DNA sequence: GTCTATACCAAGATAGAC
DNA sequence: GTCTATCTTGGTATAGAC
């Protein structure tokens, strides 16, 4: 990988900018970490990359989070929290549209902050790590429980919903979107997985999209 | 089911054993690599681990495959090949059982050699790496093409089949099976995803099964 | 609160003996 | 064909200045 990381400009504040409250700094780093971990995975990312993306020094990231593992766990926790919150909002909302469809939409919407679902996905694959693996597993089950108990899905429906989510993650992870225009099979598979084509542009556009 | 899943002890031949043909050695290392990469992912694995699992020296692994990346690509290629072959066998077979069900069974059967599907899964998540990511993406599309063109699935059916496969991979990756007995939700989700409970024992039993 | 400098280790890769 | 020894790089984490 010759390239340095991640998308566009570092999130850093300009050098002379007024000091921000440390809570905000923390947020900033967590957001950067979400992107980086989402792109390269837990082991594949370096704390230096995260620091660079956040516009702070690498030792400072360490200072704030202690270890890379703790940082990743926080990223996972936030990602999971965001996902659950989005689902709960949809469950609570009064609408004529079928709930399954709305939850699907909520899921796909989260792809606009790319790192979130991808970080989760990377967590799911880390079963070999006792700490991270256990955490991710619990998270997956939490989502399942929500679908079944709060959304009222049957086990089979919940399973199918999760399954589609995993395929979506995988397709994002493999950058299959890059083949959307050139490879008919890729396009077909993408269109079959995504609830409606409109949402695809959210994904396609990355940070650039305007709805 | 050729069946020798990799057992726990190193695969090394006893020190004084007769020399094996180099092709066999290569096979041995590739099998070991499949297990290791499946367990820890591409970045998370070391060539030293692979070497240890195969009972050879780390530099020798390098000598044989050149780079860690090339080794992983060979692992991916073999895994993909095995999967496609298993599916094609099922497509060709004459049976009353619905093809979708048989393909599902074939997929689950592959879990007995754990590393195979997990290695693939790890490849799918590596979209950030231009070489590996591209390779994995092509592989995923190849599977899709098989389902659609050779198995005669509709795009929607193919998508759903793949999706379930991804969820299965994820559940294996997170070691969710470990919670099968203790966590009812885990059990429910596992049972919803796996075509029939019998096959669960294939997974649960790891290398012990005889079928 | 945030940086620079650096210690320390692990991992991929190479050299070269047998 | 396979090993031991080793070079090199890069990444986490710490020390400590400002």
mmCIF file with all atom_site columns, C-alpha atoms (C1' of nucleotides) in Angstrom, chain A residues 25 56-57 59-60, chain C residues 1-5:
data_model
loop_
_atom_site.group_PDB
_atom_site.id
_atom_site.type_symbol
_atom_site.label_atom_id
_atom_site.label_alt_id
_atom_site.label_comp_id
_atom_site.label_asym_id
_atom_site.label_entity_id
_atom_site.label_seq_id
_atom_site.pdbx_PDB_ins_code
_atom_site.Cartn_x
_atom_site.Cartn_y
_atom_site.Cartn_z
_atom_site.occupancy
_atom_site.B_iso_or_equiv
_atom_site.pdbx_formal_charge
_atom_site.auth_seq_id
_atom_site.auth_comp_id
_atom_site.auth_asym_id
_atom_site.auth_atom_id
_atom_site.pdbx_PDB_model_num
ATOM 1  C CA    . UNK A 1 25 ? -10.796 16.560 20.905 1.00 0.00 ? 25 UNK A CA    1
ATOM 2  C CA    . UNK A 1 56 ? -2.880  15.209 16.641 1.00 0.00 ? 56 UNK A CA    1
ATOM 3  C CA    . UNK A 1 57 ? 0.290   13.429 17.634 1.00 0.00 ? 57 UNK A CA    1
ATOM 4  C CA    . UNK A 1 59 ? 1.543   9.721  21.631 1.00 0.00 ? 59 UNK A CA    1
ATOM 5  C CA    . UNK A 1 60 ? -1.376  11.938 22.430 1.00 0.00 ? 60 UNK A CA    1
ATOM 6  C "C1'" . DG  C 2 1  ? -3.294  19.451 27.340 1.00 0.00 ? 1  DG  C "C1'" 1
ATOM 7  C "C1'" . DT  C 2 2  ? -0.199  18.463 23.775 1.00 0.00 ? 2  DT  C "C1'" 1
ATOM 8  C "C1'" . DC  C 2 3  ? 4.156   17.899 21.720 1.00 0.00 ? 3  DC  C "C1'" 1
ATOM 9  C "C1'" . DT  C 2 4  ? 9.158   15.747 20.474 1.00 0.00 ? 4  DT  C "C1'" 1
ATOM 10 C "C1'" . DA  C 2 5  ? 12.156  12.226 21.091 1.00 0.00 ? 5  DA  C "C1'" 1
#
